[in-house]
Coordinates of C-alpha atoms in Angstrom, one line a residue:
X1452 CA 105.8 38.4 -87.0
X1453 CA 104.9 36.1 -84.2
X1454 CA 104.0 36.6 -80.6
X1455 CA 103.4 33.7 -78.3
X1456 CA 102.8 33.3 -74.6
X1457 CA 102.2 30.2 -72.6
X1458 CA 98.6 30.0 -71.5
X1459 CA 97.6 33.0 -73.7
X1460 CA 98.1 31.7 -77.2
X1461 CA 99.9 32.8 -80.3
X1462 CA 99.4 35.7 -82.8
X1463 CA 100.9 35.6 -86.3
X1464 CA 101.1 38.5 -88.7
X1465 CA 102.6 39.1 -92.1
X1466 CA 103.1 42.0 -94.5
X1467 CA 102.2 41.9 -98.2
X1468 CA 103.5 44.5 -100.6
X1469 CA 100.7 46.4 -102.3
X1470 CA 100.8 49.1 -104.9
X1471 CA 97.5 50.9 -104.9
X1472 CA 98.4 52.7 -108.1
X1473 CA 98.9 49.5 -110.1
X1474 CA 96.1 48.2 -112.2
X1475 CA 95.7 44.7 -113.4
X1476 CA 94.5 43.7 -116.8
X1477 CA 91.0 42.4 -116.7
X1478 CA 90.8 38.8 -117.7
X1479 CA 87.9 38.1 -120.1
X1480 CA 85.2 36.2 -118.3
X1481 CA 82.8 35.1 -121.0
X1482 CA 82.9 34.2 -124.6
X1483 CA 81.5 36.8 -127.0
X1484 CA 80.4 34.2 -129.5
X1485 CA 80.4 30.4 -129.7
X1486 CA 83.8 29.1 -130.8
X1487 CA 84.5 26.2 -133.1
X1488 CA 86.8 23.9 -131.1
X1489 CA 88.9 20.9 -132.0
X1490 CA 89.5 19.0 -128.8
X1491 CA 91.9 16.0 -128.3
X1492 CA 93.8 14.1 -125.7
X1493 CA 95.1 10.6 -124.7
X1494 CA 92.6 10.3 -121.8
X1495 CA 89.2 9.8 -123.3
X1496 CA 87.4 10.6 -120.0
X1497 CA 89.2 13.9 -119.5
X1498 CA 88.7 14.8 -123.2
X1499 CA 85.0 14.0 -122.9
X1500 CA 84.7 16.2 -119.8
X1501 CA 86.4 19.1 -121.7
X1502 CA 84.0 18.6 -124.6
X1503 CA 81.0 18.6 -122.3
X1504 CA 82.2 21.8 -120.5
X1505 CA 82.9 23.5 -123.9
X1506 CA 79.5 22.5 -125.3
X1507 CA 77.9 23.8 -122.1
X1508 CA 79.6 27.2 -122.9
X1509 CA 77.9 27.1 -126.3
X1510 CA 80.9 26.0 -128.3
X1511 CA 80.7 23.7 -131.4
X1512 CA 83.1 20.8 -130.7
X1513 CA 84.8 18.2 -132.8
X1514 CA 86.6 15.6 -130.6
X1515 CA 89.7 13.8 -131.9
X1516 CA 89.9 10.2 -130.8
X1517 CA 93.7 10.6 -130.4
X1518 CA 95.9 13.7 -130.4
X1519 CA 97.7 12.4 -133.5
X1520 CA 94.5 12.8 -135.4
X1521 CA 94.2 16.6 -134.7
X1522 CA 96.3 17.8 -137.7
X1523 CA 94.2 15.7 -140.2
X1524 CA 90.9 16.9 -138.6
X1525 CA 92.2 20.5 -138.7
X1526 CA 92.4 20.2 -142.5
X1527 CA 88.8 19.2 -142.8
X1528 CA 87.1 22.1 -141.1
X1529 CA 87.8 25.6 -139.8
X1530 CA 88.4 26.0 -136.1
X1531 CA 88.8 29.0 -133.8
X1532 CA 90.9 27.1 -131.3
X1533 CA 92.5 23.7 -130.6
X1534 CA 92.3 22.4 -127.0
X1535 CA 94.6 19.5 -126.2
X1536 CA 94.9 17.7 -122.9
X1537 CA 98.6 17.1 -121.9
X1538 CA 99.9 17.0 -125.5
X1539 CA 103.7 16.7 -126.2
X1540 CA 105.6 19.8 -127.2
X1541 CA 106.3 18.3 -130.7
X1542 CA 102.6 18.1 -131.4
X1543 CA 102.1 21.8 -130.4
X1544 CA 105.0 22.8 -132.7
X1545 CA 103.4 20.8 -135.6
X1546 CA 100.1 22.4 -135.0
X1547 CA 101.6 25.9 -134.8
X1548 CA 103.0 25.4 -138.4
X1549 CA 99.8 23.7 -139.7
X1550 CA 98.4 26.0 -142.4
X1551 CA 94.8 25.0 -141.7
X1552 CA 95.3 26.3 -138.2
X1553 CA 97.0 29.6 -138.9
X1554 CA 94.0 31.6 -137.6
X1555 CA 93.3 29.3 -134.6
X1556 CA 94.4 29.7 -131.0
X1557 CA 96.2 26.8 -129.3
X1558 CA 95.0 26.1 -125.8
X1559 CA 96.9 23.6 -123.6
X1560 CA 95.5 21.8 -120.7
X1561 CA 98.4 21.2 -118.3
X1562 CA 98.9 18.7 -115.6
X1563 CA 99.1 20.3 -112.1
X1564 CA 102.8 19.4 -111.9
X1565 CA 103.8 20.7 -115.3
X1566 CA 106.6 23.3 -115.2
X1567 CA 105.4 25.5 -118.1
X1568 CA 103.3 25.5 -121.2
X1569 CA 105.0 24.7 -124.5
X1570 CA 106.3 27.8 -126.5
X1571 CA 103.8 27.2 -129.4
X1572 CA 100.8 27.5 -127.1
X1573 CA 98.7 30.7 -126.9
X1574 CA 96.9 30.0 -123.6
X1575 CA 97.3 27.4 -120.9
X1576 CA 95.0 26.2 -118.2
X1577 CA 96.0 23.8 -115.4
X1578 CA 94.0 20.8 -114.3
X1579 CA 91.5 20.4 -112.7
X1580 CA 89.6 22.3 -115.4
X1581 CA 86.2 23.5 -114.4
X1582 CA 83.7 25.4 -116.6
X1583 CA 84.8 28.9 -115.3
X1584 CA 88.5 28.2 -115.9
X1585 CA 87.8 26.8 -119.3
X1586 CA 85.6 29.8 -120.2
X1587 CA 88.4 32.2 -119.1
X1588 CA 91.0 30.3 -121.2
X1589 CA 88.8 30.2 -124.3
X1590 CA 87.8 33.8 -124.0
X1591 CA 91.5 34.8 -123.7
X1592 CA 92.3 32.5 -126.6
X1593 CA 89.6 34.1 -128.7
X1594 CA 90.7 37.6 -127.7
X1595 CA 94.3 36.8 -128.9
X1596 CA 93.0 35.2 -132.1
X1597 CA 90.9 38.2 -132.9
X1598 CA 93.8 40.6 -132.3
X1599 CA 95.9 38.9 -135.0
X1600 CA 93.2 38.3 -137.6
X1601 CA 93.2 40.6 -140.6
X1602 CA 90.5 43.2 -140.5
X1603 CA 87.4 42.3 -142.5
X1604 CA 87.2 44.2 -145.8

């Protein structure tokens, strides 16, 4: 609604639907344990910033010089998650089928104008990525990863 009068001013109002009975799922806010991350991207500065933020969260990080190196690095060590900055859909599909990453979550860092995350991705976070948004994305990825891992014997 809008009311306006010359010499008096204007008043604007709007209504927002609200269901008091609806509850929202709580997003995980913090990591329960340090994650082993494989990080890559075409932009070395953006990738280094992701690495620095992840290390500040206590994660152990291996940084790929180029996204194409990620599958080979994945075969050399065990990772909890792979974080890639603006990677092509084909790389995500390849990583989803990589046996060495069967227990790892895939986290996409998307450009602000990106329409949607690739289908193979578990969690997506939009740029600009700050430490709290990265922490939430990694916690969500870890929660999803733990939900599908076989129970320890």
